[in-house]
Coordinates of C-alpha atoms and ligand atoms in Angstrom, one line a residue:
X1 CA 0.0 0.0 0.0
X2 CA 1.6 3.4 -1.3
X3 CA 2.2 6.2 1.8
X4 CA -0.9 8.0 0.6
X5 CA -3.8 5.7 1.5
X6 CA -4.3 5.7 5.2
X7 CA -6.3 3.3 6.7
X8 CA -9.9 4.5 8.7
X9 CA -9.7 2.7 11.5
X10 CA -13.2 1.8 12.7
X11 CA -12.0 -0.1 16.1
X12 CA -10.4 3.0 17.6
X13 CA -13.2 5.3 16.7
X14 CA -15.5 2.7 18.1
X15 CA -13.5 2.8 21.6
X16 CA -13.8 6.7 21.7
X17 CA -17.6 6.8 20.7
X18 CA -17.8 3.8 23.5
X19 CA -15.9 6.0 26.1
X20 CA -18.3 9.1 25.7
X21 CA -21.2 7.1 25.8
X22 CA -19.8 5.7 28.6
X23 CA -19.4 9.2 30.5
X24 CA -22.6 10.5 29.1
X25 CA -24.5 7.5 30.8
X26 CA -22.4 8.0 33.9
X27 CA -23.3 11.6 34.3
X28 CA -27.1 10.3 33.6
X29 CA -27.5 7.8 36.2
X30 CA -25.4 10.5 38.5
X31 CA -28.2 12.9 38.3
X32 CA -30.7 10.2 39.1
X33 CA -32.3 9.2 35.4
X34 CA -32.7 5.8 34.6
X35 CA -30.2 3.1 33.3
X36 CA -30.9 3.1 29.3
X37 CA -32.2 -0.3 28.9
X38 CA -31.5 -2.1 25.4
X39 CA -34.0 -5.2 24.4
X40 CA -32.3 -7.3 22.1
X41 CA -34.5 -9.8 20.1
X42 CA -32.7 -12.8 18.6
X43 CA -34.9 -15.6 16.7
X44 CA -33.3 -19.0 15.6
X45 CA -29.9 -19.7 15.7
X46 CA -27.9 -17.8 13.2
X47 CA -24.2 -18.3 14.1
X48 CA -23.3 -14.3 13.0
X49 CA -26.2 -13.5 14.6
X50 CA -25.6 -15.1 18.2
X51 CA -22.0 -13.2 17.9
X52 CA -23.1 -9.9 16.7
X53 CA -26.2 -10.2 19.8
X54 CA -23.4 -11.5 22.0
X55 CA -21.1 -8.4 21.2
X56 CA -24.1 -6.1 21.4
X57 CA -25.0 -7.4 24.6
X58 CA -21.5 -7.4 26.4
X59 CA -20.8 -3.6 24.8
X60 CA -24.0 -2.4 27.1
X61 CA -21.9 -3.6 29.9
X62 CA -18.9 -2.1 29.1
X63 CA -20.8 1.3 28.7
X64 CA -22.8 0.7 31.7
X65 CA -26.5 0.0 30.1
X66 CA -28.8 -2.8 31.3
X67 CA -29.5 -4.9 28.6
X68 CA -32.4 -7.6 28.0
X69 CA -31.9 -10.4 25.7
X70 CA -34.9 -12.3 24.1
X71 CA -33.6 -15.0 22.4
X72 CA -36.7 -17.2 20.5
X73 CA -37.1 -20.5 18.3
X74 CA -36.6 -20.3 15.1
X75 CA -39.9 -21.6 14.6
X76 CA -41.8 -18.7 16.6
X77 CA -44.9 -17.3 14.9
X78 CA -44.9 -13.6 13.7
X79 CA -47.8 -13.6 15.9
X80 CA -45.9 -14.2 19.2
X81 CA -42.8 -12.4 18.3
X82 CA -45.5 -9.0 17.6
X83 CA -46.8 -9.8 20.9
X84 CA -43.2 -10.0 22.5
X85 CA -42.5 -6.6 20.8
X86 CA -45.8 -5.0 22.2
X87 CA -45.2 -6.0 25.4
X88 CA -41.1 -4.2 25.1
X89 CA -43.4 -1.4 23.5
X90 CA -45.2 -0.4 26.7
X91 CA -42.1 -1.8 29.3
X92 CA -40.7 2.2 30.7
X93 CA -37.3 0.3 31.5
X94 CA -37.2 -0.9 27.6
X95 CA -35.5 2.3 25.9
X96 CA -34.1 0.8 23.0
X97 CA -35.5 -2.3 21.1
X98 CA -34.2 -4.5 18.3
X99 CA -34.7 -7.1 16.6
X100 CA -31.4 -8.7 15.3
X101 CA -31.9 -9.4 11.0
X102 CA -32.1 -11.2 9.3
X103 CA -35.6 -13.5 10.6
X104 CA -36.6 -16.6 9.4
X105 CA -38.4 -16.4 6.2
X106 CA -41.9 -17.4 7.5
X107 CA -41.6 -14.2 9.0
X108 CA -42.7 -11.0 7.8
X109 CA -39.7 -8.4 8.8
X110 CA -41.3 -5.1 7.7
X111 CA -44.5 -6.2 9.7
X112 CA -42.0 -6.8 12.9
X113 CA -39.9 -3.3 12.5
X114 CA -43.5 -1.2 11.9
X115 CA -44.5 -2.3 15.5
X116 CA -41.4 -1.6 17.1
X117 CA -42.6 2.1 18.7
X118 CA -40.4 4.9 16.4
X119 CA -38.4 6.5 19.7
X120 CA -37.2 2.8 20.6
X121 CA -36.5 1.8 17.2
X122 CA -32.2 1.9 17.9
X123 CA -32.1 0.5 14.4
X124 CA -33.1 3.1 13.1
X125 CA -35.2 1.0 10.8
X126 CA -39.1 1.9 11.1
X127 CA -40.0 3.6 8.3
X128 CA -40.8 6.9 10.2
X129 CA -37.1 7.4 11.3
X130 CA -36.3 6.4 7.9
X131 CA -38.7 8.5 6.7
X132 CA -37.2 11.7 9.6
X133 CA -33.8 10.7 7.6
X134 CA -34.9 11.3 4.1
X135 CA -36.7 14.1 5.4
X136 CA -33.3 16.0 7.1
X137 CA -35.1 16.4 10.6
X138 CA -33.9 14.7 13.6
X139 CA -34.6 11.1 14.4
X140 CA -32.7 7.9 15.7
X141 CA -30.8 7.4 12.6
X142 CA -29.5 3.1 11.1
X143 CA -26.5 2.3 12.7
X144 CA -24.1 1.2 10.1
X145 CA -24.6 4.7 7.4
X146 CA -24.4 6.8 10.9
X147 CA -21.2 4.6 11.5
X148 CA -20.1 5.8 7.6
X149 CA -20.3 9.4 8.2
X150 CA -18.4 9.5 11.4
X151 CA -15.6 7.7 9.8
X152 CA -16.0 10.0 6.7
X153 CA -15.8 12.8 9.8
X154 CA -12.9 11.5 11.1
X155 CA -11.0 11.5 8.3
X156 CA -11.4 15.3 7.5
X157 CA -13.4 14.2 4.3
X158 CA -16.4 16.5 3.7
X159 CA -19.3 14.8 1.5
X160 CA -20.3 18.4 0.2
X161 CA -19.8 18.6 -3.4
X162 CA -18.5 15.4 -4.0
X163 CA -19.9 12.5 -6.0
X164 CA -20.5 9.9 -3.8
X165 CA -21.5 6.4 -5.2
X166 CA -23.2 3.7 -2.8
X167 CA -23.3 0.1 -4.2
X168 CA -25.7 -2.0 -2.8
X169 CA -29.3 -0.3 -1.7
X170 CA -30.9 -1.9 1.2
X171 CA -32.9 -1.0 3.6
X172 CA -30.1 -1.1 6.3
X173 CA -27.2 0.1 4.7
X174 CA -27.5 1.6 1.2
X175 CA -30.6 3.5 1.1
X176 CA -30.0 5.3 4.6
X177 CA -26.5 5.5 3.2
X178 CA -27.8 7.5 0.7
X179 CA -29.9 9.5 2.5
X180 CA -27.1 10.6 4.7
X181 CA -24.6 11.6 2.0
X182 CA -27.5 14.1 0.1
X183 CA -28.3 15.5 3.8
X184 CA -24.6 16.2 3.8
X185 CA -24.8 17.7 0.3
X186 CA -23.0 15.3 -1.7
X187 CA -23.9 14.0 -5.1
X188 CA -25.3 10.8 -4.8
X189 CA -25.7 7.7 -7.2
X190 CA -27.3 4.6 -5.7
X191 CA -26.0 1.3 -7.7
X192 CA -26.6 -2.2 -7.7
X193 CA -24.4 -5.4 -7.8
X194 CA -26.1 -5.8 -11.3
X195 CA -25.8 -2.5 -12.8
X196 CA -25.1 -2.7 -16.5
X197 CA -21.0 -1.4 -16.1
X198 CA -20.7 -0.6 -12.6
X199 CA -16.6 -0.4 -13.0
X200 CA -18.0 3.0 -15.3
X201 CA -19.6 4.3 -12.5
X202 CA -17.6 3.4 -9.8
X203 CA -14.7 4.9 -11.7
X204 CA -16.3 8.1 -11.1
X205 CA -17.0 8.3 -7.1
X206 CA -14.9 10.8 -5.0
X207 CA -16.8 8.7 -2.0
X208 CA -17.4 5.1 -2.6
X209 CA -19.9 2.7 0.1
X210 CA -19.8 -0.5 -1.1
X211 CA -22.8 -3.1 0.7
X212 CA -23.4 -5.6 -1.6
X213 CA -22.2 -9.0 0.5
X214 CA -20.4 -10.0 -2.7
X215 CA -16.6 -10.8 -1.6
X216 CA -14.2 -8.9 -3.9
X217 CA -16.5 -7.5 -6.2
X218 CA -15.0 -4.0 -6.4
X219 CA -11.7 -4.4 -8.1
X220 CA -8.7 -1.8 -7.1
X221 CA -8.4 -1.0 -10.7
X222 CA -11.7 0.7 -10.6
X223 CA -11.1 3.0 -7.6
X224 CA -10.6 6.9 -8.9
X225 CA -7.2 7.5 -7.4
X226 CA -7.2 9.4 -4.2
X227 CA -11.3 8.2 -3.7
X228 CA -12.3 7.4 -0.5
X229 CA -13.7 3.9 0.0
X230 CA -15.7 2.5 2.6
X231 CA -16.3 -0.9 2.7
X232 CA -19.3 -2.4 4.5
X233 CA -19.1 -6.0 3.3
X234 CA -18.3 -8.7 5.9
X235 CA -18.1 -12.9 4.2
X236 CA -16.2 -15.1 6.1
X237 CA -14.5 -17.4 3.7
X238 CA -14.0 -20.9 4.0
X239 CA -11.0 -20.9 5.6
X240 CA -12.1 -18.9 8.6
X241 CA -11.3 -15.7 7.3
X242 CA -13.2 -12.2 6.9
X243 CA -13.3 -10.1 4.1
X244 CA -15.0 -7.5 2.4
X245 CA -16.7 -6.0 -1.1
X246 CA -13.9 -4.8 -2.4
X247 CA -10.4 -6.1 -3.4
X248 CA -8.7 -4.2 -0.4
X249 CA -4.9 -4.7 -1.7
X250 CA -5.3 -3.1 -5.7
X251 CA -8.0 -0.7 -3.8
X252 CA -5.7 0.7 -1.2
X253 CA -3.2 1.4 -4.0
X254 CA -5.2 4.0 -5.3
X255 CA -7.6 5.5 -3.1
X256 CA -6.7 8.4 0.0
X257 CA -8.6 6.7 2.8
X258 CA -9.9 3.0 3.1
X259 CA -11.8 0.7 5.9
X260 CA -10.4 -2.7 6.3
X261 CA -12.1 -5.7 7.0
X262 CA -12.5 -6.4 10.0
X263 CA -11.8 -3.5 11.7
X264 CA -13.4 -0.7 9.9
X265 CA -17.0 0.0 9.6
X266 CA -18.2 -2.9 11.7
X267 CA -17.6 -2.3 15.1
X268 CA -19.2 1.3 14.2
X269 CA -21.9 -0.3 14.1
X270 CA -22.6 -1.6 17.7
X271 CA -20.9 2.0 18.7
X272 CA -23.7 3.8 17.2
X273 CA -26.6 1.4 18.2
X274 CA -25.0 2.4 22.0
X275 CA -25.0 6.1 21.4
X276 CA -28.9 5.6 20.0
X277 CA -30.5 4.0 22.8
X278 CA -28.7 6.7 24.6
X279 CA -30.4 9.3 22.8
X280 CA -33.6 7.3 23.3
X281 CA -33.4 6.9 26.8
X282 CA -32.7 11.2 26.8
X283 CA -35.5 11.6 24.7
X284 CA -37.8 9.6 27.1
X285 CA -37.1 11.0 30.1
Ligands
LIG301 N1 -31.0 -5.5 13.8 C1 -29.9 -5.5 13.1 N2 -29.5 -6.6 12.4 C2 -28.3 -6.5 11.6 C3 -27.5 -5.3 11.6 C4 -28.0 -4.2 12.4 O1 -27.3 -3.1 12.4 N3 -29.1 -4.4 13.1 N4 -26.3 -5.3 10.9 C5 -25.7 -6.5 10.5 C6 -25.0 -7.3 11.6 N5 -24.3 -6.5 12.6 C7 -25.1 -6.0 13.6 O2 -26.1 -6.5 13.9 C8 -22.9 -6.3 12.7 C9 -22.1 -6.8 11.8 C10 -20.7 -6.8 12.0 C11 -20.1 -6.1 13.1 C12 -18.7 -6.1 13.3 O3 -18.2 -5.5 14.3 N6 -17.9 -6.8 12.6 C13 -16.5 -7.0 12.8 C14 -16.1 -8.4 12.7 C15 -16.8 -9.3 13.6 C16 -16.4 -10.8 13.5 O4 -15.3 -11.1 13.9 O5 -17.3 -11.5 13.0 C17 -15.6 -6.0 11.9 O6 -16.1 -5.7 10.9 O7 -14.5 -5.7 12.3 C18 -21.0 -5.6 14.0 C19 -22.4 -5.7 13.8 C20 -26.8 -7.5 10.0 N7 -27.9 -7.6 10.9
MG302 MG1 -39.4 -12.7 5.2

C-alpha cells in the first residue's frame, strides 16, 4: 500500500464513541435518570447473529447500560414475536429495542420493524425514522450509514460537493447511506451489484460505500485514485477468514482513505446502536 492511503480505523473510533457514551451514561444515572435499557431480540440460531447479539449485549456492559436479551425458536410465529415486541413497547425500562436481521423467512420483517414504537426503534429501521432521515429532521438514525459518516468525519473528508457512489441499496445500509450523503450535500448515485458497467460508474466516485455481501466484487483498478472507500461488506470465507466488497490490496493502492475488514465499519456499528439508545433513553425521560 503506497504512503498516501491511510487506513480508517473503525476499532479505535468505536472505543472513543464507547468511552463518551460511557461518561454520558455515567453523568445520567449521577443525576438520578434511569439506566438506558436495550432489548435485544434474537430468533433462531444464526451463528453471525448469536456473535453480533453477543457483542451487542456485552458492549452495554462495558458502557454501563442494562441490557435484556430475548432469544426465540426459530420456529416462533410472527404472531408471538409481535406480541413480545408490544409487550417491550409499553415496558418504561425498555428504551431501545431490536430485533437482530435477518428472521426466518416465515416471517414478515417489515410487519416486525413497523410495530417496534419509532423512539425505541435503535435500528433506526421503522419507516418513520427512515422517513425523519430522508426528510433532514432529527430522528434515531440506522447504525451502520451513521457509522459511515463519522468515519468520513474522522478523516477530515467533507461529503459536500462530492460525487459519492453507494453500491448495494438496502434497507439497512445503502438507502439510509444515501440518505445521509445528500443531507450532507454530496452527489449521490445509488448502484446495484447488477448495474449494466458498474466499473464506469464506480470509476467516477470521490466517496465510494460499497454493501453488496459480494466478496471482492470491487476491483482496485476501478477506484478513482485518491477516492475514498468504505467498505461495509463482511463474508467469512471458508477458511475462517473475513473479508469484504472490495479487493482491499489493488483498492488501497489507489484510493486516500480506506476501511479494512474487519476492523473498519463494523464495530461502528454496535458503537452507534449504544449512542442511540442513549439518545432514546434522553429523549424519554
Ligand atoms: N438488527 C440488526 N441486524 C443487523 C444489523 C444491524 O445493524 N441491526 N447489521 C448486521 C450485523 N451487525 C449487527 O447487527 C454487525 C455486523 C458486523 C459487526 C462487526 O463489528 N464486525 C467486525 C467483525 C466481527 C467478526 O469477527 O465476526 C468487523 O467488521 O470488524 C457488527 C455488527 C446485519 N444484521
Ligand atoms: Mg421474510
Amino acid at each position: 500500500m503506497p504512503s498516501a492511503c491511510q487506513v480508517l480505523d473503525g476499532r479505535t473510533l468505536a472505543t472513543q464513541v464507547r468511552s463518551e457514551v460511557a461518561a454520558r451514561v455515567a453523568r445520567r444515572c449521577a443525576a438520578g435518570a434511569s439506566v438506558p435499557g436495550l432489548a435485544v431480540v434474537l430468533v433462531g440460531e444464526d451463528p453471525a447473529s448469536q456473535v453480533y447479539v453477543r457483542h451487542k449485549i456485552a458492549a452495554c456492559e462495558q458502557v454501563g447500560m442494562r441490557s435484556l436479551s430475548h432469544r426465540l425458536s426459530a420456529g416462533v410465529s410472527e404472531t408471538e414475536l409481535l406480541m413480545l415486541i408490544e409487550q417491550l413497547n409499553a415496558d418504561p425500562a425498555v428504551h431501545g429495542i431490536l430485533v437482530q436481521l435477518p428472521l426466518p423467512a416465515h416471517i414478515d420483517v417489515r410487519r416486525v420493524i413497523g410495530r417496534i414504537a419509532p423512539g425505541k426503534d435503535v435500528d433506526g429501521f421503522h419507516p418513520e425514522n427512515l422517513g425523519r432521515l430522508a426528510a433532514g429532521v432529527p430522528g434515531l438514525r440506522p447504525c451502520t450509514p451513521k457509522g459511515c459518516m463519522r468515519l468520513l468525519a474522522s478523516a477530515g473528508v467533507d461529503p459536500c460537493g462530492k460525487l459519492a457512489v453507494v453500491v448495494g441499496a438496502s434497507t439497512i445500509v445503502g438507502r439510509p447511506m444515501a440518505l445521509e450523503l445528500l443531507k450532507a450535500e454530496a452527489t449521490v448515485l445509488v448502484a446495484h451489484k447488477q448495474t449494466c458497467d458498474l466499473p464506469q460508474l464506480v470509476r467516477q466516485a470521490d466517496i465510494l460505500v460499497v454493501a453488496t455481501g459480494v466478496p471482492g466484487l470491487i476491483r482496485g483498478d476501478w477506484i478513482k485514485p485518491g477516492a475514498v472507500v468504505l467498505d461495509v461488506g463482511i463474508t467469512r470465507l471458508a477458511d475462517g477468514r473475513l473479508t469484504g466488497d472490495v479487493q482491499f490490496e489493488t483498492a488501497s493502492a489507489r484510493a486516500s482513505w480506506i476501511t479494512p475488514v474487519p476492523g473498519g465499519v463494523g464495530p461502528m456499528t454496535i458503537a452507534c446502536l449504544l449512542e442511540n439508545t442513549l439518545e432514546a433513553a434522553e429523549a424519554s425521560a
